[in-house]
């Protein structure tokens, strides 16, 4: 297991330790409310169905109800850094995906991500858990159930809540951005276009004419071939044909082209 995966597991487990028992208490409180309502109406046999109906109302909790529940969870858990811990969990998940699927060459990846606050995350965790617990509502039954079995049922309820954490975290991840940043091939670097050919003068030797004795007596001459036709300002004057023109080629540091990455808004993940 890589270091990134270890960090992801540790952060998730710590978050689960703080939240799962508190959410389980919340669901048991809902079950108690259903039981009390059925007792007042003398319909104890409807306790299970009433509890299931209350679970379906969780997505529609008012802001006041949700705020009170979040305040209770934070107070009981005694965690003053819940917001930072939640941010760490999301970063760990995204870096874990990068370690497995990243196909680029850069050591940093910028991801646009709108992180949910603690209230929104807890509400989403409640909704996912409620859908799962609705199917196994019998685990909350206590009448006529031995204490040993009740203890096992409580553990199973917490396991159901625990299994929803991964789904909730993934539901907030920016999958489209992750796919574009991690899973696609980086664009090929475009080669710079060659510079346009400059106007120049070509010097050519005139071959000897073997059939003419006069040509043998003459020294070899140089003819000037102009290519292409130049303006007055572009003409080159030749002063000494015995010396070759020296052109200094500046040294180019290729590494400077890789420096200076611009940073915009978003998260920068060091891979």
Tab-separated table of C-alpha atoms in Angstrom:
chain	number	residue	atom	x	y	z
A	1	UNK	CA	0.000	0.000	0.000
A	2	UNK	CA	1.416	3.372	-1.037
A	3	UNK	CA	1.901	6.285	1.339
A	4	UNK	CA	-0.949	8.143	-0.356
A	5	UNK	CA	-3.313	5.224	0.161
A	6	UNK	CA	-2.233	4.872	3.798
A	7	UNK	CA	-2.965	8.550	4.426
A	8	UNK	CA	-6.375	8.177	2.779
A	9	UNK	CA	-7.300	5.195	4.968
A	10	UNK	CA	-6.067	6.835	8.178
A	11	UNK	CA	-7.982	10.062	7.571
A	12	UNK	CA	-11.166	8.210	6.622
A	13	UNK	CA	-10.959	5.975	9.699
A	14	UNK	CA	-10.459	8.962	11.978
A	15	UNK	CA	-13.453	10.736	10.449
A	16	UNK	CA	-15.539	7.573	10.805
A	17	UNK	CA	-14.567	7.205	14.462
A	18	UNK	CA	-15.858	10.700	15.170
A	19	UNK	CA	-19.072	10.604	13.125
A	20	UNK	CA	-20.450	7.055	13.019
A	21	UNK	CA	-21.300	6.658	16.744
A	22	UNK	CA	-22.934	10.088	16.717
A	23	UNK	CA	-25.068	9.264	13.678
A	24	UNK	CA	-26.056	5.928	15.211
A	25	UNK	CA	-27.255	7.832	18.286
A	26	UNK	CA	-29.286	10.065	16.000
A	27	UNK	CA	-31.009	7.099	14.345
A	28	UNK	CA	-31.779	5.515	17.708
A	29	UNK	CA	-33.297	8.826	18.788
A	30	UNK	CA	-35.555	8.730	15.716
A	31	UNK	CA	-36.567	5.180	16.605
A	32	UNK	CA	-37.454	6.283	20.153
A	33	UNK	CA	-39.604	9.089	18.740
A	34	UNK	CA	-41.435	6.583	16.530
A	35	UNK	CA	-41.993	4.270	19.485
A	36	UNK	CA	-43.352	7.067	21.694
A	37	UNK	CA	-45.702	8.218	18.948
A	38	UNK	CA	-47.079	4.700	18.513
A	39	UNK	CA	-47.500	4.306	22.274
A	40	UNK	CA	-49.588	7.471	22.450
A	41	UNK	CA	-51.728	6.233	19.599
A	42	UNK	CA	-51.817	2.708	21.057
A	43	UNK	CA	-50.362	1.268	17.881
A	44	UNK	CA	-47.176	-0.407	19.041
A	45	UNK	CA	-47.363	-2.860	16.160
A	46	UNK	CA	-46.831	0.089	13.811
A	47	UNK	CA	-43.542	1.163	15.409
A	48	UNK	CA	-41.348	-0.293	12.673
A	49	UNK	CA	-43.379	1.236	9.853
A	50	UNK	CA	-43.511	4.609	11.625
A	51	UNK	CA	-39.737	4.519	12.043
A	52	UNK	CA	-39.290	3.837	8.324
A	53	UNK	CA	-41.583	6.758	7.493
A	54	UNK	CA	-39.444	9.045	9.666
A	55	UNK	CA	-36.320	7.888	7.850
A	56	UNK	CA	-37.826	9.010	4.552
A	57	UNK	CA	-38.240	12.524	6.009
A	58	UNK	CA	-34.501	13.011	6.655
A	59	UNK	CA	-33.771	14.555	3.203
A	60	UNK	CA	-36.408	17.199	4.000
A	61	UNK	CA	-35.044	18.241	7.393
A	62	UNK	CA	-35.393	21.959	8.062
A	63	UNK	CA	-32.329	24.151	8.481
A	64	UNK	CA	-33.086	24.433	12.210
A	65	UNK	CA	-33.324	20.674	12.728
A	66	UNK	CA	-30.142	20.074	10.763
A	67	UNK	CA	-28.226	22.837	12.566
A	68	UNK	CA	-29.223	21.425	15.972
A	69	UNK	CA	-28.133	17.925	14.982
A	70	UNK	CA	-24.770	19.117	13.633
A	71	UNK	CA	-24.198	21.146	16.796
A	72	UNK	CA	-24.904	18.048	18.907
A	73	UNK	CA	-22.497	15.923	16.878
A	74	UNK	CA	-19.668	18.464	17.083
A	75	UNK	CA	-20.217	18.964	20.807
A	76	UNK	CA	-20.290	15.268	21.676
A	77	UNK	CA	-17.365	14.389	19.399
A	78	UNK	CA	-15.293	17.231	20.918
A	79	UNK	CA	-13.650	17.842	17.561
A	80	UNK	CA	-12.827	21.499	16.911
A	81	UNK	CA	-11.019	20.705	13.642
A	82	UNK	CA	-13.797	18.809	11.867
A	83	UNK	CA	-13.756	21.193	8.904
A	84	UNK	CA	-9.997	20.764	8.377
A	85	UNK	CA	-10.271	16.999	8.792
A	86	UNK	CA	-12.983	16.869	6.161
A	87	UNK	CA	-10.800	18.853	3.763
A	88	UNK	CA	-7.929	16.439	4.385
A	89	UNK	CA	-10.165	13.477	3.520
A	90	UNK	CA	-11.156	14.979	0.157
A	91	UNK	CA	-7.537	15.816	-0.702
A	92	UNK	CA	-6.425	12.295	0.223
A	93	UNK	CA	-9.063	10.750	-2.031
A	94	UNK	CA	-8.094	12.923	-5.006
A	95	UNK	CA	-4.373	12.264	-4.542
A	96	UNK	CA	-5.111	8.552	-4.308
A	97	UNK	CA	-6.807	8.656	-7.720
A	98	UNK	CA	-3.862	10.648	-9.089
A	99	UNK	CA	-1.361	8.059	-7.892
A	100	UNK	CA	-3.258	5.297	-9.698
A	101	UNK	CA	-4.331	6.965	-12.932
A	102	UNK	CA	-2.263	10.100	-13.562
A	103	UNK	CA	-0.909	10.080	-17.123
A	104	UNK	CA	0.810	13.447	-17.275
A	105	UNK	CA	4.394	14.450	-16.559
A	106	UNK	CA	3.942	17.429	-14.229
A	107	UNK	CA	4.532	17.016	-10.494
A	108	UNK	CA	1.552	19.252	-9.707
A	109	UNK	CA	-2.073	19.128	-10.802
A	110	UNK	CA	-4.553	21.954	-10.306
A	111	UNK	CA	-8.119	20.868	-9.530
A	112	UNK	CA	-11.121	23.164	-9.287
A	113	UNK	CA	-13.078	21.877	-6.276
A	114	UNK	CA	-15.894	23.377	-4.229
A	115	UNK	CA	-15.585	21.698	-0.851
A	116	UNK	CA	-18.839	21.055	1.067
A	117	UNK	CA	-19.111	22.382	4.609
A	118	UNK	CA	-19.543	20.123	7.634
A	119	UNK	CA	-23.311	20.650	7.789
A	120	UNK	CA	-23.847	19.620	4.176
A	121	UNK	CA	-21.570	16.594	4.531
A	122	UNK	CA	-23.293	15.325	7.689
A	123	UNK	CA	-26.728	15.755	6.123
A	124	UNK	CA	-25.614	13.793	3.062
A	125	UNK	CA	-24.225	11.077	5.329
A	126	UNK	CA	-27.572	10.914	7.132
A	127	UNK	CA	-29.471	10.586	3.842
A	128	UNK	CA	-27.266	7.793	2.478
A	129	UNK	CA	-27.410	5.917	5.789
A	130	UNK	CA	-31.192	6.319	6.079
A	131	UNK	CA	-31.722	4.675	2.682
A	132	UNK	CA	-29.651	1.671	3.759
A	133	UNK	CA	-31.155	1.407	7.250
A	134	UNK	CA	-34.688	1.586	5.883
A	135	UNK	CA	-34.084	-1.868	4.379
A	136	UNK	CA	-32.867	-3.330	7.697
A	137	UNK	CA	-35.117	-1.410	10.083
A	138	UNK	CA	-35.693	-4.635	12.057
A	139	UNK	CA	-32.233	-4.134	13.582
A	140	UNK	CA	-33.741	-1.369	15.730
A	141	UNK	CA	-36.299	-3.696	17.291
A	142	UNK	CA	-35.755	-4.151	21.027
A	143	UNK	CA	-39.003	-5.646	22.325
A	144	UNK	CA	-38.516	-9.350	22.969
A	145	UNK	CA	-34.923	-9.273	21.661
A	146	UNK	CA	-32.157	-10.612	23.981
A	147	UNK	CA	-29.565	-8.052	25.090
A	148	UNK	CA	-26.792	-10.006	23.367
A	149	UNK	CA	-28.620	-9.837	20.051
A	150	UNK	CA	-29.339	-6.144	20.579
A	151	UNK	CA	-25.598	-5.523	20.988
A	152	UNK	CA	-24.918	-7.336	17.712
A	153	UNK	CA	-27.641	-5.332	16.009
A	154	UNK	CA	-26.074	-2.076	17.187
A	155	UNK	CA	-22.725	-3.100	15.736
A	156	UNK	CA	-24.354	-4.006	12.440
A	157	UNK	CA	-26.122	-0.637	12.334
A	158	UNK	CA	-22.781	1.148	12.706
A	159	UNK	CA	-21.315	-1.019	9.950
A	160	UNK	CA	-24.130	0.030	7.621
A	161	UNK	CA	-23.359	3.690	8.337
A	162	UNK	CA	-19.620	3.110	7.929
A	163	UNK	CA	-20.061	1.625	4.445
A	164	UNK	CA	-21.773	4.810	3.250
A	165	UNK	CA	-18.784	7.083	3.969
A	166	UNK	CA	-16.975	6.184	0.734
A	167	UNK	CA	-20.114	6.800	-1.305
A	168	UNK	CA	-20.709	10.177	0.338
A	169	UNK	CA	-17.121	11.356	-0.180
A	170	UNK	CA	-17.181	10.284	-3.837
A	171	UNK	CA	-20.501	12.061	-4.389
A	172	UNK	CA	-18.776	15.396	-3.708
A	173	UNK	CA	-15.644	14.803	-5.806
A	174	UNK	CA	-15.365	16.791	-9.087
A	175	UNK	CA	-15.240	13.769	-11.366
A	176	UNK	CA	-15.229	15.713	-14.632
A	177	UNK	CA	-12.237	17.784	-13.534
A	178	UNK	CA	-10.463	14.698	-12.196
A	179	UNK	CA	-11.001	12.852	-15.479
A	180	UNK	CA	-9.577	15.722	-17.520
A	181	UNK	CA	-6.642	16.291	-15.151
A	182	UNK	CA	-5.639	12.689	-14.449
A	183	UNK	CA	-7.004	10.274	-17.059
A	184	UNK	CA	-6.284	12.043	-20.367
A	185	UNK	CA	-3.013	12.076	-22.257
A	186	UNK	CA	-1.157	15.407	-22.019
A	187	UNK	CA	-1.144	17.329	-25.323
A	188	UNK	CA	1.983	16.864	-27.426
A	189	UNK	CA	4.327	19.806	-27.389
A	190	UNK	CA	4.217	21.732	-30.637
A	191	UNK	CA	7.563	22.133	-32.334
A	192	UNK	CA	8.423	25.754	-33.134
A	193	UNK	CA	8.164	26.657	-36.797
A	194	UNK	CA	11.546	27.062	-38.529
A	195	UNK	CA	12.589	30.677	-39.104
A	196	UNK	CA	12.058	32.016	-42.632
A	197	UNK	CA	15.000	31.659	-44.980
A	198	UNK	CA	17.069	34.820	-45.088
A	199	UNK	CA	18.209	36.429	-48.271
A	200	UNK	CA	21.810	35.545	-49.071
A	201	UNK	CA	24.520	35.644	-51.719
A	202	UNK	CA	25.944	32.342	-52.995
A	203	UNK	CA	29.509	32.148	-54.253
A	204	UNK	CA	30.260	29.523	-56.893
A	205	UNK	CA	33.494	28.473	-58.596
A	206	UNK	CA	33.519	28.728	-62.379
A	207	UNK	CA	34.846	25.398	-63.810
A	208	UNK	CA	37.816	25.362	-66.152
A	209	UNK	CA	37.224	25.229	-69.877
A	210	UNK	CA	39.517	22.425	-71.035
A	211	UNK	CA	39.011	23.215	-74.744
A	212	UNK	CA	40.308	26.781	-74.448
A	213	UNK	CA	43.949	27.493	-73.722
A	214	UNK	CA	43.117	31.025	-72.874
A	215	UNK	CA	40.838	29.856	-70.106
A	216	UNK	CA	43.683	27.713	-68.682
A	217	UNK	CA	45.903	30.746	-68.442
A	218	UNK	CA	43.307	32.746	-66.626
A	219	UNK	CA	43.010	32.353	-62.866
A	220	UNK	CA	39.796	30.953	-61.506
A	221	UNK	CA	37.225	33.639	-61.038
A	222	UNK	CA	34.230	33.831	-58.804
A	223	UNK	CA	30.815	34.718	-60.093
A	224	UNK	CA	28.121	36.154	-57.893
A	225	UNK	CA	24.712	34.510	-57.979
A	226	UNK	CA	22.076	36.575	-56.293
A	227	UNK	CA	19.263	34.655	-54.585
A	228	UNK	CA	16.671	36.019	-54.290
A	229	UNK	CA	16.521	39.588	-55.536
A	230	UNK	CA	17.266	41.994	-52.700
A	231	UNK	CA	16.393	45.559	-51.933
A	232	UNK	CA	19.057	48.171	-51.623
A	233	UNK	CA	19.112	47.869	-47.812
A	234	UNK	CA	19.440	44.062	-47.906
A	235	UNK	CA	22.553	43.904	-50.150
A	236	UNK	CA	25.756	42.508	-48.716
A	237	UNK	CA	29.101	44.032	-49.613
A	238	UNK	CA	32.008	41.638	-49.944
A	239	UNK	CA	35.308	43.111	-48.820
A	240	UNK	CA	37.542	40.096	-48.401
A	241	UNK	CA	36.865	36.707	-49.949
A	242	UNK	CA	39.777	35.062	-48.146
A	243	UNK	CA	38.132	35.395	-44.746
A	244	UNK	CA	34.964	33.509	-43.834
A	245	UNK	CA	32.257	35.394	-41.983
A	246	UNK	CA	31.976	34.256	-38.408
A	247	UNK	CA	28.482	34.029	-36.952
A	248	UNK	CA	28.099	33.820	-33.208
A	249	UNK	CA	25.376	31.403	-32.143
A	250	UNK	CA	23.985	32.361	-28.744
A	251	UNK	CA	23.750	29.575	-26.220
A	252	UNK	CA	20.150	28.744	-25.284
A	253	UNK	CA	19.347	27.324	-21.877
A	254	UNK	CA	16.580	24.848	-22.641
A	255	UNK	CA	15.708	24.406	-18.977
A	256	UNK	CA	14.480	27.988	-18.731
A	257	UNK	CA	11.571	27.023	-20.985
A	258	UNK	CA	10.299	24.612	-18.305
A	259	UNK	CA	10.338	27.131	-15.463
A	260	UNK	CA	7.703	29.598	-14.317
A	261	UNK	CA	4.340	27.811	-14.016
A	262	UNK	CA	1.398	30.199	-13.673
A	263	UNK	CA	-0.962	29.463	-10.794
A	264	UNK	CA	-4.685	30.265	-10.931
A	265	UNK	CA	-7.592	29.473	-8.640
A	266	UNK	CA	-7.984	25.915	-7.386
A	267	UNK	CA	-6.195	23.198	-5.467
A	268	UNK	CA	-2.618	22.245	-6.377
A	269	UNK	CA	-1.904	18.593	-5.664
A	270	UNK	CA	1.755	17.615	-5.341
A	271	UNK	CA	2.099	14.139	-6.811
